[in-house]
mmCIF file of C-alpha atoms in Angstrom:
data_model
loop_
_atom_site.group_PDB
_atom_site.id
_atom_site.type_symbol
_atom_site.label_atom_id
_atom_site.label_comp_id
_atom_site.label_asym_id
_atom_site.label_seq_id
_atom_site.Cartn_x
_atom_site.Cartn_y
_atom_site.Cartn_z
ATOM 1 C CA MET A 1314 0.214 0.040 -0.033
ATOM 2 C CA ASP A 1315 1.049 3.675 -1.125
ATOM 3 C CA SER A 1316 -0.818 7.028 0.336
ATOM 4 C CA ILE A 1317 1.131 9.578 -1.730
ATOM 5 C CA SER A 1318 0.580 8.450 -4.862
ATOM 6 C CA THR A 1319 -3.102 8.673 -4.960
ATOM 7 C CA GLY A 1320 -5.972 9.634 -2.785
ATOM 8 C CA PRO A 1321 -6.224 12.337 0.081
ATOM 9 C CA ILE A 1322 -2.111 12.811 1.554
ATOM 10 C CA ALA A 1323 -0.968 12.735 -2.303
ATOM 11 C CA ASN A 1324 -3.721 15.467 -3.144
ATOM 12 C CA LEU A 1325 -2.609 17.295 0.054
ATOM 13 C CA LEU A 1326 0.991 17.081 -0.975
ATOM 14 C CA GLU A 1327 0.508 18.103 -4.460
ATOM 15 C CA LYS A 1328 -1.310 21.550 -2.988
ATOM 16 C CA LEU A 1329 1.661 22.174 -0.034
ATOM 17 C CA HIS A 1330 4.576 21.568 -3.178
ATOM 18 C CA HIS A 1331 2.742 24.331 -5.518
ATOM 19 C CA GLU A 1332 2.127 26.441 -2.616
ATOM 20 C CA ALA A 1333 5.808 25.970 -0.833
ATOM 21 C CA GLU A 1334 7.089 26.895 -5.700
ATOM 22 C CA ALA A 1335 5.477 29.789 -5.363
ATOM 23 C CA ALA A 1336 6.114 30.913 -1.964
ATOM 24 C CA ASP A 1337 10.487 30.460 -1.900
ATOM 25 C CA LYS A 1338 10.773 30.955 -6.158
ATOM 26 C CA PRO A 1339 12.510 34.401 -5.416
ATOM 27 C CA LEU A 1340 14.274 33.050 -2.673
ATOM 28 C CA MET A 1341 15.094 30.174 -4.862
ATOM 29 C CA GLU A 1342 15.900 31.400 -7.602
ATOM 30 C CA HIS A 1343 20.168 32.921 -6.383
ATOM 31 C CA PHE A 1344 19.435 30.441 -2.882
ATOM 32 C CA PHE A 1345 22.674 27.933 -3.527
ATOM 33 C CA TYR A 1346 24.879 29.837 -5.630
ATOM 34 C CA GLN A 1347 28.356 29.854 -3.504
ATOM 35 C CA ALA A 1348 28.308 32.841 -2.835
ATOM 36 C CA ALA A 1349 25.136 32.571 -1.062
ATOM 37 C CA ILE A 1350 25.090 29.613 0.706
ATOM 38 C CA ASP A 1351 28.517 31.190 2.504
ATOM 39 C CA LYS A 1352 25.962 34.265 3.662
ATOM 40 C CA MET A 1353 23.665 31.827 4.941
ATOM 41 C CA ILE A 1354 26.223 29.793 7.195
ATOM 42 C CA GLN A 1355 27.861 33.466 7.733
ATOM 43 C CA SER A 1356 24.768 34.534 9.178
ATOM 44 C CA GLU A 1357 23.383 31.049 11.521
ATOM 45 C CA THR A 1358 26.891 31.362 12.848
ATOM 46 C CA LYS A 1359 26.517 35.111 14.011
ATOM 47 C CA ASP A 1360 22.126 34.712 14.712
ATOM 48 C CA LEU A 1361 21.066 31.047 14.481
ATOM 49 C CA GLY A 1362 17.425 33.225 15.945
ATOM 50 C CA ALA A 1363 17.897 35.673 13.447
ATOM 51 C CA ALA A 1364 19.210 33.876 10.777
ATOM 52 C CA TYR A 1365 15.980 31.582 10.209
ATOM 53 C CA SER A 1366 13.503 34.048 11.773
ATOM 54 C CA GLU A 1367 13.801 36.081 8.422
ATOM 55 C CA LEU A 1368 12.797 32.436 6.931
ATOM 56 C CA ALA A 1369 9.627 32.153 8.458
ATOM 57 C CA GLY A 1370 7.648 32.945 5.795
ATOM 58 C CA ASN A 1371 9.225 29.531 3.680
ATOM 59 C CA PHE A 1372 8.678 26.066 2.966
ATOM 60 C CA LEU A 1373 12.290 25.300 2.174
ATOM 61 C CA SER A 1374 10.800 22.116 1.908
ATOM 62 C CA VAL A 1375 12.014 18.747 -0.005
ATOM 63 C CA SER A 1376 11.103 18.091 -3.812
ATOM 64 C CA PRO A 1377 8.659 16.512 -4.793
ATOM 65 C CA GLN A 1378 10.911 13.470 -5.701
ATOM 66 C CA PHE A 1379 13.259 13.864 -2.443
ATOM 67 C CA GLY A 1380 10.166 13.120 -0.073
ATOM 68 C CA ARG A 1381 8.960 10.114 -2.309
ATOM 69 C CA PHE A 1382 12.862 9.305 -1.428
ATOM 70 C CA LEU A 1383 12.412 9.908 1.671
ATOM 71 C CA TYR A 1384 8.778 7.878 2.452
ATOM 72 C CA ALA A 1385 11.255 4.930 0.524
ATOM 73 C CA CYS A 1386 13.270 4.874 2.212
ATOM 74 C CA ALA A 1387 11.218 4.546 5.061
ATOM 75 C CA ARG A 1388 9.647 1.715 4.051
ATOM 76 C CA ALA A 1389 12.464 -0.211 3.113
ATOM 77 C CA SER A 1390 13.761 0.390 5.983
ATOM 78 C CA ARG A 1391 11.141 -0.447 7.779
ATOM 79 C CA ALA A 1392 11.620 2.707 10.648
ATOM 80 C CA ARG A 1393 9.673 2.117 13.333
ATOM 81 C CA ARG A 1394 10.817 5.905 14.933
ATOM 82 C CA ILE A 1395 12.351 8.859 13.550
ATOM 83 C CA VAL A 1396 13.486 12.247 14.244
ATOM 84 C CA GLU A 1397 13.726 14.851 11.871
ATOM 85 C CA PHE A 1398 15.907 17.896 12.267
ATOM 86 C CA GLY A 1399 14.432 21.172 10.499
ATOM 87 C CA SER A 1400 10.603 20.039 9.900
ATOM 88 C CA SER A 1401 9.164 23.680 8.485
ATOM 89 C CA MET A 1402 5.639 24.035 7.563
ATOM 90 C CA GLY A 1403 5.943 19.903 7.598
ATOM 91 C CA VAL A 1404 5.811 18.829 3.536
ATOM 92 C CA SER A 1405 8.818 16.545 4.363
ATOM 93 C CA THR A 1406 7.692 15.873 8.129
ATOM 94 C CA ILE A 1407 3.946 14.218 6.345
ATOM 95 C CA TYR A 1408 6.233 11.628 3.888
ATOM 96 C CA LEU A 1409 8.031 10.171 6.213
ATOM 97 C CA ALA A 1410 5.031 9.723 9.051
ATOM 98 C CA ALA A 1411 3.252 8.627 5.656
ATOM 99 C CA ALA A 1412 5.541 6.220 5.738
ATOM 100 C CA LEU A 1413 5.275 4.909 9.284
ATOM 101 C CA ARG A 1414 1.172 4.426 8.641
ATOM 102 C CA ASP A 1415 1.708 2.589 6.133
ATOM 103 C CA ASN A 1416 4.321 0.143 6.996
ATOM 104 C CA ASN A 1417 1.740 0.496 9.895
ATOM 105 C CA ASN A 1418 -0.750 -0.502 8.039
ATOM 106 C CA ASN A 1419 1.347 -3.512 5.992
ATOM 107 C CA ASN A 1420 2.048 -5.020 9.284
ATOM 108 C CA ASN A 1421 -1.448 -5.190 10.909
ATOM 109 C CA ASN A 1422 -2.619 -6.672 7.380
ATOM 110 C CA ASN A 1423 0.409 -9.661 8.266
ATOM 111 C CA SER A 1424 -1.049 -12.264 10.595
ATOM 112 C CA SER A 1425 2.159 -12.626 12.291
ATOM 113 C CA SER A 1426 2.982 -9.090 12.719
ATOM 114 C CA SER A 1427 1.727 -6.612 15.437
ATOM 115 C CA SER A 1428 1.884 -2.719 14.497
ATOM 116 C CA THR A 1429 5.676 -1.439 14.972
ATOM 117 C CA GLY A 1430 4.514 1.930 17.257
ATOM 118 C CA GLY A 1431 7.954 4.160 17.270
ATOM 119 C CA GLY A 1432 6.332 7.720 15.954
ATOM 120 C CA VAL A 1433 8.536 11.547 14.500
ATOM 121 C CA ILE A 1434 9.648 13.642 16.320
ATOM 122 C CA GLY A 1435 10.534 16.778 13.826
ATOM 123 C CA THR A 1436 12.066 20.043 15.585
ATOM 124 C CA GLU A 1437 11.708 23.397 14.079
ATOM 125 C CA LEU A 1438 13.101 26.764 15.390
ATOM 126 C CA GLU A 1439 10.188 28.643 14.415
ATOM 127 C CA LEU A 1440 6.523 28.329 16.606
ATOM 128 C CA SER A 1441 4.927 29.395 13.373
ATOM 129 C CA LYS A 1442 5.979 27.196 11.470
ATOM 130 C CA ALA A 1443 5.448 24.423 14.445
ATOM 131 C CA GLU A 1444 1.898 25.325 14.199
ATOM 132 C CA ARG A 1445 1.735 25.438 10.484
ATOM 133 C CA ALA A 1446 3.582 22.006 10.304
ATOM 134 C CA MET A 1447 0.759 19.877 12.775
ATOM 135 C CA SER A 1448 -2.133 21.705 11.023
ATOM 136 C CA ASN A 1449 -0.508 19.936 7.764
ATOM 137 C CA LEU A 1450 -0.346 17.129 9.213
ATOM 138 C CA SER A 1451 -3.793 16.840 10.741
ATOM 139 C CA ALA A 1452 -4.871 17.997 7.373
ATOM 140 C CA ALA A 1453 -3.205 14.920 6.446
ATOM 141 C CA GLY A 1454 -4.855 12.929 9.099
ATOM 142 C CA LEU A 1455 -1.415 11.975 10.909
ATOM 143 C CA ALA A 1456 -0.390 14.259 13.474
ATOM 144 C CA ASP A 1457 -0.907 11.354 15.756
ATOM 145 C CA LEU A 1458 2.058 9.899 14.943
ATOM 146 C CA VAL A 1459 4.494 13.142 15.481
ATOM 147 C CA GLU A 1460 5.859 15.119 17.927
ATOM 148 C CA ILE A 1461 7.226 18.468 17.222
ATOM 149 C CA ARG A 1462 9.886 20.023 19.292
ATOM 150 C CA VAL A 1463 10.024 23.462 19.222
ATOM 151 C CA GLY A 1464 13.631 25.422 19.795
ATOM 152 C CA ASP A 1465 16.983 24.865 19.560
ATOM 153 C CA ALA A 1466 17.337 21.118 18.405
ATOM 154 C CA ARG A 1467 20.486 20.532 20.372
ATOM 155 C CA GLU A 1468 18.544 21.048 23.637
ATOM 156 C CA THR A 1469 15.024 19.540 22.891
ATOM 157 C CA LEU A 1470 16.731 16.869 21.478
ATOM 158 C CA LEU A 1471 18.535 15.750 24.819
ATOM 159 C CA LEU A 1472 14.661 16.066 25.972
ATOM 160 C CA GLY A 1473 14.119 11.897 25.066
ATOM 161 C CA ALA A 1474 14.920 11.313 22.329
ATOM 162 C CA GLY A 1475 14.564 7.843 21.494
ATOM 163 C CA GLU A 1476 13.995 6.658 24.916
ATOM 164 C CA ASP A 1477 11.981 4.255 24.609
ATOM 165 C CA GLY A 1478 13.827 2.720 21.569
ATOM 166 C CA GLU A 1479 16.221 3.716 18.913
ATOM 167 C CA ILE A 1480 15.905 5.296 15.948
ATOM 168 C CA ASP A 1481 16.278 3.633 12.862
ATOM 169 C CA MET A 1482 16.685 7.314 10.560
ATOM 170 C CA VAL A 1483 17.595 10.253 10.596
ATOM 171 C CA LEU A 1484 16.898 13.537 8.300
ATOM 172 C CA LEU A 1485 19.504 16.964 8.359
ATOM 173 C CA ASP A 1486 17.209 18.778 7.000
ATOM 174 C CA GLY A 1487 18.020 22.071 9.228
ATOM 175 C CA ALA A 1488 20.802 24.980 9.778
ATOM 176 C CA PHE A 1489 23.316 24.289 7.541
ATOM 177 C CA THR A 1490 26.304 24.952 10.595
ATOM 178 C CA LEU A 1491 24.542 22.723 13.027
ATOM 179 C CA TYR A 1492 24.437 19.236 11.884
ATOM 180 C CA LEU A 1493 27.139 17.437 13.480
ATOM 181 C CA ASP A 1494 26.026 19.342 16.391
ATOM 182 C CA VAL A 1495 22.270 16.990 15.969
ATOM 183 C CA LEU A 1496 24.139 14.211 15.002
ATOM 184 C CA LYS A 1497 26.481 14.027 18.233
ATOM 185 C CA VAL A 1498 23.087 14.162 20.313
ATOM 186 C CA LEU A 1499 21.375 12.009 18.504
ATOM 187 C CA GLU A 1500 24.184 9.358 18.259
ATOM 188 C CA PRO A 1501 23.864 7.102 21.236
ATOM 189 C CA ARG A 1502 20.511 6.253 19.939
ATOM 190 C CA LEU A 1503 21.338 4.957 16.815
ATOM 191 C CA ARG A 1504 20.818 1.766 15.696
ATOM 192 C CA PRO A 1505 23.190 -0.369 13.727
ATOM 193 C CA GLY A 1506 21.944 0.245 10.445
ATOM 194 C CA ALA A 1507 20.059 3.485 10.656
ATOM 195 C CA LEU A 1508 19.386 5.632 7.739
ATOM 196 C CA ILE A 1509 20.858 9.866 7.931
ATOM 197 C CA ILE A 1510 20.048 11.502 5.081
ATOM 198 C CA GLY A 1511 21.118 14.716 5.097
ATOM 199 C CA GLU A 1512 19.496 17.637 2.481
ATOM 200 C CA ASN A 1513 21.839 20.704 2.206
ATOM 201 C CA CYS A 1514 25.230 19.163 3.399
ATOM 202 C CA PHE A 1515 27.982 21.924 2.812
ATOM 203 C CA ARG A 1516 31.664 20.403 3.601
ATOM 204 C CA GLN A 1517 32.336 24.294 5.190
ATOM 205 C CA ALA A 1518 29.388 24.553 7.086
ATOM 206 C CA GLY A 1519 30.515 22.110 10.682
ATOM 207 C CA GLY A 1520 32.199 19.457 9.779
ATOM 208 C CA TYR A 1521 28.992 17.014 9.174
ATOM 209 C CA VAL A 1522 30.345 15.860 6.007
ATOM 210 C CA ASP A 1523 33.868 14.860 6.761
ATOM 211 C CA TYR A 1524 33.226 13.800 10.179
ATOM 212 C CA VAL A 1525 30.340 11.287 8.151
ATOM 213 C CA SER A 1526 32.596 10.205 5.580
ATOM 214 C CA ASP A 1527 35.398 8.778 7.964
ATOM 215 C CA PRO A 1528 34.559 5.601 8.043
ATOM 216 C CA ALA A 1529 36.369 5.160 11.685
ATOM 217 C CA ASN A 1530 33.408 7.190 12.895
ATOM 218 C CA GLY A 1531 30.777 4.381 12.587
ATOM 219 C CA TYR A 1532 29.843 5.830 8.814
ATOM 220 C CA LEU A 1533 29.413 4.630 5.677
ATOM 221 C CA SER A 1534 28.409 7.650 2.827
ATOM 222 C CA VAL A 1535 27.606 8.098 -0.213
ATOM 223 C CA PRO A 1536 26.341 11.401 -2.232
ATOM 224 C CA LEU A 1537 22.196 11.928 -3.925
ATOM 225 C CA PRO A 1538 21.908 13.083 -7.138
ATOM 226 C CA PHE A 1539 18.172 14.438 -6.413
ATOM 227 C CA ASP A 1540 18.060 18.445 -7.243
ATOM 228 C CA ALA A 1541 21.236 18.458 -8.559
ATOM 229 C CA HIS A 1542 20.613 21.475 -10.360
ATOM 230 C CA THR A 1543 20.763 23.356 -7.411
ATOM 231 C CA HIS A 1544 24.068 22.433 -5.880
ATOM 232 C CA ARG A 1545 23.141 20.689 -2.850
ATOM 233 C CA GLY A 1546 24.925 18.696 -0.379
ATOM 234 C CA ASN A 1547 22.677 15.692 -0.058
ATOM 235 C CA LEU A 1548 24.111 12.729 1.564
ATOM 236 C CA LEU A 1549 23.224 9.523 2.397
ATOM 237 C CA SER A 1550 24.692 7.840 5.643
ATOM 238 C CA VAL A 1551 24.307 4.348 7.046
ATOM 239 C CA ARG A 1552 25.398 3.723 10.427
ATOM 240 C CA THR A 1553 27.439 0.602 10.443
ATOM 241 C CA GLY A 1554 29.107 0.267 13.859
ATOM 242 C CA THR A 1555 30.148 3.063 17.165
ATOM 243 C CA GLY A 1556 32.930 3.969 15.849
ATOM 244 C CA GLY A 1557 35.986 5.196 17.810
ATOM 245 C CA ARG A 1558 34.416 8.576 18.941
ATOM 246 C CA SER A 1559 30.995 7.836 19.845
ATOM 247 C CA GLY A 1560 29.269 6.652 22.345
ATOM 248 C CA ALA A 1561 28.052 3.488 21.753
ATOM 249 C CA VAL A 1562 24.813 2.268 20.914
ATOM 250 C CA ARG A 1563 22.353 -0.241 22.505
ATOM 251 C CA GLN A 1564 22.639 -3.841 21.051
#
């Protein structure tokens, strides 16, 4: 069963992608030029809150193609617990939550399986965006699967993310310079084989790319070709072990 190709969720996603394109078009016309990326990294470093309050009206969402990729990853890995850094208006969150719901429904139709439980823990710096995201998730009928924590994810994700089980999948799609910090918060709770998907991973932003590209840290990483025309640095990493510089992962 696939709820993102046809039906109410698919229709809502199409509507939201159209809204995102209209809202973000002026920004995206120059956002992924190197100078603009460097400027955004400098703005984050100087004042994270101010940098993103200026973007409170922008979706900054994943493309339809990337959203389908997220859904496929969550389905293929049979993810039960997903953490999303940077939920924005909730477009990517809908793809992730829809995958969890469809995984649950598939398991419930299998007499040898029970409901997977779990859910999506999202994060958002801007309260207005978190409220809009939850409204969109409610419209999709997926709000019961999602908790969005408002504030600095380096703090909000310390408050029990995955405390009742290991994390199966992580989407990093927030402030570029915080990817490594957020990963380090979550790292002790990542199960072996967990997927970490970074959108907009820029080597000059905080050391994340170098860290997950070093097998000694317990990851295997490959670049993703999605949205290559925008020069986005999309990266897929798999948790292969504890590495030499991180906390223990529960077996």
